[in-house]
Coordinates of C-alpha atoms and ligand atoms in Angstrom, one line a residue:
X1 CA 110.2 181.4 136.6
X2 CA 111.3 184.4 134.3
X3 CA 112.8 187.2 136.1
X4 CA 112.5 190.6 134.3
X5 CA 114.2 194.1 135.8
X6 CA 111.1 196.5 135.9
X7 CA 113.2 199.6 137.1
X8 CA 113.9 201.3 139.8
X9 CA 112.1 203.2 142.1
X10 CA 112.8 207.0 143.0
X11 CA 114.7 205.7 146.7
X12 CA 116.8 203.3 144.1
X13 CA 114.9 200.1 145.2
X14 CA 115.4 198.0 142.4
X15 CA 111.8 196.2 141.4
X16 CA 111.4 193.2 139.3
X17 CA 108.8 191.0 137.2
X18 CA 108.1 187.6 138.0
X19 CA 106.1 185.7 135.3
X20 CA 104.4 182.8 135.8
X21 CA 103.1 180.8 133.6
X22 CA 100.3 177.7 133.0
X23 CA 100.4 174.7 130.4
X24 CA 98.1 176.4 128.0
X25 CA 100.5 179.9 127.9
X26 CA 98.2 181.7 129.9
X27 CA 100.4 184.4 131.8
X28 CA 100.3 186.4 134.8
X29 CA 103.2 189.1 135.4
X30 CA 103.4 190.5 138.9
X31 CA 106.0 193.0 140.4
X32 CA 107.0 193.4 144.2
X33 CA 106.3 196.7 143.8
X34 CA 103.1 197.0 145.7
X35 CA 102.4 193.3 145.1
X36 CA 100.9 194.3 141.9
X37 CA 99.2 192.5 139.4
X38 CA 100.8 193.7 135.9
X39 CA 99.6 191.6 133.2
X40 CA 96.8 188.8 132.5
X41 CA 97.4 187.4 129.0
X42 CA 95.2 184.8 127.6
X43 CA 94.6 183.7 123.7
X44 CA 91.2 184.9 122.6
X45 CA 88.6 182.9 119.6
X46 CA 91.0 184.3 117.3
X47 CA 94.1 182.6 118.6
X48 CA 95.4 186.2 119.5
X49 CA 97.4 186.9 122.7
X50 CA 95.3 189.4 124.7
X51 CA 96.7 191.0 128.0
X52 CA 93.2 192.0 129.8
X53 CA 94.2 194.2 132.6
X54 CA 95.3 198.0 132.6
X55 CA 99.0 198.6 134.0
X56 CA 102.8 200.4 133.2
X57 CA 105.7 199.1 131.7
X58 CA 108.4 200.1 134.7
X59 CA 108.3 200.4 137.9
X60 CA 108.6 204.6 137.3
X61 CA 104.6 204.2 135.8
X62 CA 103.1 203.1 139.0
X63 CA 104.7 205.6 141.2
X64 CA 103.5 208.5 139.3
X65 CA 100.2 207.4 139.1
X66 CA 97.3 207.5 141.3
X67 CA 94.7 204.7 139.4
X68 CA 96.2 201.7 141.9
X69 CA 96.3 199.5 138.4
X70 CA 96.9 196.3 139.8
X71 CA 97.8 197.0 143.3
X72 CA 97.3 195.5 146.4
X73 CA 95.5 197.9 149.0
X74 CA 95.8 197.9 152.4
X75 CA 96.0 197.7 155.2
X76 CA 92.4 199.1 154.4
X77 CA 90.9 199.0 150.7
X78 CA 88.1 201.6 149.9
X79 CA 87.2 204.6 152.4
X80 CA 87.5 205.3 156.4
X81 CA 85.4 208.6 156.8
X82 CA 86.8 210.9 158.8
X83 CA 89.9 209.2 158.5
X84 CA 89.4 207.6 161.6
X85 CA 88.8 204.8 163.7
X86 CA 87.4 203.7 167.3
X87 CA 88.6 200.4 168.1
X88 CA 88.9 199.3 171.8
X89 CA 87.4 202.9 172.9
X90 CA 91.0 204.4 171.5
X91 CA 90.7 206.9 168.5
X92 CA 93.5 206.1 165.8
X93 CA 93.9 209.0 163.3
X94 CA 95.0 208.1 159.8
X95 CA 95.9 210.6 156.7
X96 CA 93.2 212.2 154.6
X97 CA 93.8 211.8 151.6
X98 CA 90.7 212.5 150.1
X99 CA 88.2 215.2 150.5
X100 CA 89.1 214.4 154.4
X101 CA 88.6 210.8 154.3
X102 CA 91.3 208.7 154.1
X103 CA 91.3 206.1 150.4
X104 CA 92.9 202.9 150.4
X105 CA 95.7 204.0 153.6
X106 CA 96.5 206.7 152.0
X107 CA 100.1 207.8 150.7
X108 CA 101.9 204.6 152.3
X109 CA 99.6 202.4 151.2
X110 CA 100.8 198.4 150.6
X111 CA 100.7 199.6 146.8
X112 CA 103.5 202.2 147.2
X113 CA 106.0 199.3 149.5
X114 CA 108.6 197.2 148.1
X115 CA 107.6 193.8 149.1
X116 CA 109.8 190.8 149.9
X117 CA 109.4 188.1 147.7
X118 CA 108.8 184.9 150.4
X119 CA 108.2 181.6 147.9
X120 CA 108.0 181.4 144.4
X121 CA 107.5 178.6 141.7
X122 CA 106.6 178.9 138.2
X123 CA 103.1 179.1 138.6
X124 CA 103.2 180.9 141.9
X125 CA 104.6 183.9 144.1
X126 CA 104.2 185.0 147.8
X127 CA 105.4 188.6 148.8
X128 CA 105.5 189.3 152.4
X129 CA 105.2 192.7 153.8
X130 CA 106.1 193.7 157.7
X131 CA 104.1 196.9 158.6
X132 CA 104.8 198.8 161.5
X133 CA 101.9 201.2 163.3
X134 CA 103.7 204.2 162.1
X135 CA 103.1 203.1 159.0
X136 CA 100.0 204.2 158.3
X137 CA 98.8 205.1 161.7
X138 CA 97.1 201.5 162.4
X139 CA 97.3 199.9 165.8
X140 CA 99.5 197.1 165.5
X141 CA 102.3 195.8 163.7
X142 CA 101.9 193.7 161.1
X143 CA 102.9 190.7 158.9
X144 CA 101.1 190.4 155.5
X145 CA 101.2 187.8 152.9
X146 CA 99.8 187.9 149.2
X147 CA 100.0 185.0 147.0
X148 CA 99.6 185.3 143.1
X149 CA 99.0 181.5 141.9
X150 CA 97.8 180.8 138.1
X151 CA 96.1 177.3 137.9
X152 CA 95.6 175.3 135.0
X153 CA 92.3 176.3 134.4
X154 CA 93.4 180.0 133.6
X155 CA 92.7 181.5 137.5
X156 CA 94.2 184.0 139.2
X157 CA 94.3 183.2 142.5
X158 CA 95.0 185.8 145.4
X159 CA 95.5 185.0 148.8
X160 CA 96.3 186.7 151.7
X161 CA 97.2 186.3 155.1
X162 CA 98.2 188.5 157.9
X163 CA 98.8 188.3 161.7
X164 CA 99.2 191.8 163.8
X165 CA 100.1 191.9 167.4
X166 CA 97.2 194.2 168.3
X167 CA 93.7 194.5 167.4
X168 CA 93.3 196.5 164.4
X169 CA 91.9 196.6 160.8
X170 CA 92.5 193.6 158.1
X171 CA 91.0 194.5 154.6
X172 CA 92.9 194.0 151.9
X173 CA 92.0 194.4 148.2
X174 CA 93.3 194.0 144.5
X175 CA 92.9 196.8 142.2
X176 CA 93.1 195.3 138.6
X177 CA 91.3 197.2 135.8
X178 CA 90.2 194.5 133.7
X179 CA 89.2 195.1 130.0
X180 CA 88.5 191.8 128.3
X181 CA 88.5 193.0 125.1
X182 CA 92.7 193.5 125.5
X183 CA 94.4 196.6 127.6
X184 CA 94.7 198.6 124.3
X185 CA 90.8 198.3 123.4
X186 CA 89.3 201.4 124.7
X187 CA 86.2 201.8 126.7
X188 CA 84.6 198.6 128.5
X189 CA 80.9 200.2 128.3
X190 CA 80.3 197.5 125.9
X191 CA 81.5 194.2 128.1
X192 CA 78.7 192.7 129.9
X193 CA 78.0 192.5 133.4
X194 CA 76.6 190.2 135.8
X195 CA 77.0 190.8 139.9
X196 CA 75.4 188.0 142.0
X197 CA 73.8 190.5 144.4
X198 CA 70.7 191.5 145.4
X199 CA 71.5 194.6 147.5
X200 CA 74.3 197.8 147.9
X201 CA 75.5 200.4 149.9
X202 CA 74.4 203.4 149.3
X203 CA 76.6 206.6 149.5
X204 CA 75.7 209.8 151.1
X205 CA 77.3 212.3 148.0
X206 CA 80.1 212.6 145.9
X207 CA 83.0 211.5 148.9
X208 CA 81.5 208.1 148.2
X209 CA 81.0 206.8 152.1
X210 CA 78.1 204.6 152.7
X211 CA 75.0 206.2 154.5
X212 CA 75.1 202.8 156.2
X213 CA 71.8 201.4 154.5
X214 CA 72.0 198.6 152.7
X215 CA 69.4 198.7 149.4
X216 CA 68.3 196.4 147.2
X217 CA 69.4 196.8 143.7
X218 CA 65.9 195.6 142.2
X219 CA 64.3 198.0 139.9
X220 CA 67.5 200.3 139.9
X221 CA 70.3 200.9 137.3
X222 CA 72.3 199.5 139.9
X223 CA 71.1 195.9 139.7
X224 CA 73.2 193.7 137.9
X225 CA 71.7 190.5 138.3
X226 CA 71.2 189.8 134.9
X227 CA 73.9 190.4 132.7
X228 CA 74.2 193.4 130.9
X229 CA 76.6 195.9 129.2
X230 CA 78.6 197.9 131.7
X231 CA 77.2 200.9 129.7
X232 CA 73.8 200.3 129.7
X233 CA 72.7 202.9 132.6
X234 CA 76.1 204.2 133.4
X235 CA 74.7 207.7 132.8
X236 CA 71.2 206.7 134.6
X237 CA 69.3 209.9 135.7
X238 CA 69.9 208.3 139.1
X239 CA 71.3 210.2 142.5
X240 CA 73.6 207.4 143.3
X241 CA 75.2 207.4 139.8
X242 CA 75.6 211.0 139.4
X243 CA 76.8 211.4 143.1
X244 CA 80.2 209.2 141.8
X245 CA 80.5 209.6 137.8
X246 CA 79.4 206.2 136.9
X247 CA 79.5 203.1 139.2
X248 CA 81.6 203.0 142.0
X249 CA 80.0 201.4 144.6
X250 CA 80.1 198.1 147.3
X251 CA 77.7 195.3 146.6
X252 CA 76.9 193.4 149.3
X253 CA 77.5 189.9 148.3
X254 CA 76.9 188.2 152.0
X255 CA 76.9 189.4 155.5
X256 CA 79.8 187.2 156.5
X257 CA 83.3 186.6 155.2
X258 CA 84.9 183.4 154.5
X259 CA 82.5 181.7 152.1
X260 CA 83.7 181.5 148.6
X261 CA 81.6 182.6 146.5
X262 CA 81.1 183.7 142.4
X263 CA 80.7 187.3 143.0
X264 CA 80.4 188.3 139.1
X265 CA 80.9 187.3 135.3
X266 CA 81.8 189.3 132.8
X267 CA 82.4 188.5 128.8
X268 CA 83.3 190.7 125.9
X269 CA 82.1 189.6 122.7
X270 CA 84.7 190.4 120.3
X271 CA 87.5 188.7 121.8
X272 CA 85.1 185.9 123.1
X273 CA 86.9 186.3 126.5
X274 CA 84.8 185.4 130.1
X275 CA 85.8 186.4 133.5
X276 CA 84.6 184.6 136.1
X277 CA 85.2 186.1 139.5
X278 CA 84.8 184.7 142.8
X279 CA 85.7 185.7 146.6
X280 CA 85.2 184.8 150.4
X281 CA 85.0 188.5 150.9
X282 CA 81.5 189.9 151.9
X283 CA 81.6 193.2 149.6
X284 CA 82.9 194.0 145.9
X285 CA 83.6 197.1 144.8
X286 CA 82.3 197.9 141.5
X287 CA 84.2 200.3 140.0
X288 CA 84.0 201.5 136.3
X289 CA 87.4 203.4 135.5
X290 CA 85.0 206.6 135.8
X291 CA 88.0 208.7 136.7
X292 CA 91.6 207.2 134.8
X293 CA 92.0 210.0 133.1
X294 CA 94.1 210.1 130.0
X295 CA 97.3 208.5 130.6
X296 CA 100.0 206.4 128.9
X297 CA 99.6 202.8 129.6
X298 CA 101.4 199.5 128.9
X299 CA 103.7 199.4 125.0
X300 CA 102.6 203.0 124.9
X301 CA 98.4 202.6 125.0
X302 CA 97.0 205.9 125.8
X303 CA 94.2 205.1 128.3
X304 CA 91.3 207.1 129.0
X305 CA 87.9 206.9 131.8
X306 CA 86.0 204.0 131.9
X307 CA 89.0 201.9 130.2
X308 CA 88.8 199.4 132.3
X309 CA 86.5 197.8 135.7
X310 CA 87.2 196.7 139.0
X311 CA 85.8 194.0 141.2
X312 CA 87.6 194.9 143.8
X313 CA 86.4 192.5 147.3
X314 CA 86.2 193.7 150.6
X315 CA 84.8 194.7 153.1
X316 CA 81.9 197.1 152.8
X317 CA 83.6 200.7 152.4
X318 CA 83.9 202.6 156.0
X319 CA 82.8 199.1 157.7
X320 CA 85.3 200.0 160.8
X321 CA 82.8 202.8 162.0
X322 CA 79.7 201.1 160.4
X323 CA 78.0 198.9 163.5
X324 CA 75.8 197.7 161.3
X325 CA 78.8 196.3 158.7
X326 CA 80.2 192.9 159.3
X327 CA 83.4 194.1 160.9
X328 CA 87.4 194.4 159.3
X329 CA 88.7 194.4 162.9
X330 CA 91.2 191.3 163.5
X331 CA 92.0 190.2 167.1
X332 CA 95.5 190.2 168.3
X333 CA 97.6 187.4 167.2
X334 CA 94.7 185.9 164.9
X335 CA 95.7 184.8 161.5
X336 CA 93.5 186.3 158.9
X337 CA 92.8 185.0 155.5
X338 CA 90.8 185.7 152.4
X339 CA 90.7 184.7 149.0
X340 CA 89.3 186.4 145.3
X341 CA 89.9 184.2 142.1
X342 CA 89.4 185.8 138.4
X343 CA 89.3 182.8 135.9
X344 CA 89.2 184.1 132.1
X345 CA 87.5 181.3 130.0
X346 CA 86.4 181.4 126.0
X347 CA 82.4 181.8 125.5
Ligands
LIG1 C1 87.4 203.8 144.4 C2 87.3 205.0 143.4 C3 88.7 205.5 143.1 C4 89.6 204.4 142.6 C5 91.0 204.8 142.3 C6 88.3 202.8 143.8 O1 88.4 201.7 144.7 O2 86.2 203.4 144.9 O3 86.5 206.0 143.9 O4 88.6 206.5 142.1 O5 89.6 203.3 143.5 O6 91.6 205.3 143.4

């Protein structure tokens, strides 16, 4: 496997990128720093090497911004309102990092970590991660596995797997910004769509945690059962879109976990390039890129909002307080695993 230097960090840590690489050329680049997900390249209908998700080109790029391109999140992906937790009738306080509620861990998130690398072969990488409770203010220390695997048939595999010695809260998450139409192709309003779910959570206002209903998406901008452009209701005259600037919102693909599952397609039609998504997860994040902001991205592409989506799978945001949510709370010594696939195929 190719080795690249990607920097070094602002401690001195020095990061690299591993490339790994499938008969037909298709590429995936991944860097220890936060276990994250660099680059997806793939050969469109035109023969031309695309790269499909958002990222930086050093190490320096991911620490001074807050879009989690590519990152693995945890120990908890999405929201915690409150930032807190009740688990085994103890309250565990965590930081609030955002308009009190505490976003994807907060500061010392998984994405902000080096990670060990623990295997590797040229078409696959494990990083571990060991993270302590004061790490985040989580009961229980933990060991933490992601695997990036590229398959012949052009997949992205993730995997993780993680054991803690106390009950406490497993949900991890991949952050890639996806634009199928290449990194440097602007807004994704125009890729289409499809979610294979018939139901959402609803959020209570612009802080984005659930009300804890769960709503059908029939007869709403929010239903993406049938595939449509990303941009067809973005900017809906509808409370839930304007509460969060676009979509940005859990659908609620199953009430269990562990099932895999296609959660969504998606295709752009000038490159020709189809995503085909797929989890064990119970929830997906939609998120549209509503907030990126303009910023310099990878070989110097300026990016701007709604460059780029997420399918982010999880458990259903604020679950750990939600009764009613299936629940991200792993028992002591259990080994936890979950699995989301993207496979990029030419329509
Ligand atoms: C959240 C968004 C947030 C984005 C970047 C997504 O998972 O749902 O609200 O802006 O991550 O932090």
């Amino acid at each position: 496997m190719e080795k690249i230097s990607f920097g070094r960090t602002k401690k001195g840590e020095e990061a690299t990128l591993y490339v790994l690489e499938n008969k037909n050329h298709t590429t995936v680049k991944v860097t220890d720093y936060g276990a994250t997900l660099v680059a997806f390249v793939f050969t469109d209908k035109n023969g031309k090497r695309r790269d499909v998700v958002l990222g930086y080109d050093d190490v320096t790029g991911y620490e001074e911004h807050g879009s989690y391109f590519g990152a693995t999140v945890g120990r908890n992906g999405n929201r915690i309102a409150n930032s807190q937790m009740v688990i085994n009738g103890k309250v565990w306080k965590i930081e609030a990092n955002e308009k009190g509620n505490n976003l994807h861990s907060g500061k010392n998130g998984f994405n902000s970590r080096m990670w060990k690398v623990a295997k590797s072969s040229d078409t696959s990488i494990t990083f571990s991660h060991y993270s302590p409770q004061e790490e985040q203010g989580f009961p229980g220390n933990m060991d933490v596995e992601v695997t990036y695997t590229i398959t012949e048939n052009d997949t992205v595999e993730i995997s993780y797997q993680a054991k803690a010695d106390a009950d406490t809260v497993m949900n991890f998450t991949n952050h890639t910004y996806f634009n199928l139409g290449g990194q440097d192709s602007g807004v994704i309003t125009g890729q289409k769509l499809q979610i294979l779910a018939d139901a959402f959570t609803p959020v209570k206002d612009s802080t984005c945690i659930p009300t804890g209903e769960i709503v059908p998406v029939e007869g709403t901008p929010m239903d993406f059962r049938t595939m449509k452009p990303i941009g067809q209701d973005i900017d809906a005259d509808f409370e839930q879109l304007k509460f969060t600037g676009g979509y940005d919102h859990n659908y609620v693909l199953s009430d269990k976990t562990g099932e895999m599952r296609v959660m969504a397609n998606a295709y752009c039609e000038e490159t020709g390039i189809a995503m085909e998504a797929s989890t064990d997860c119970c929830g997906v994040q939609l998120y549209a890129g509503n907030f990126i902001g303009a910023q310099k991205g990878k070989n110097g592409v300026t990016y701007g909002d709604r460059n780029g989506f997420c399918l982010e799978s999880q458990f259903y945001p604020n679950a750990v307080n939600q009764e009613n949510f299936p629940s991200p709370v792993v028992k002591a010594g259990e080994l936890y695993t979950s699995k989301t696939t993207y496979r990029l195929y030419l329509k």
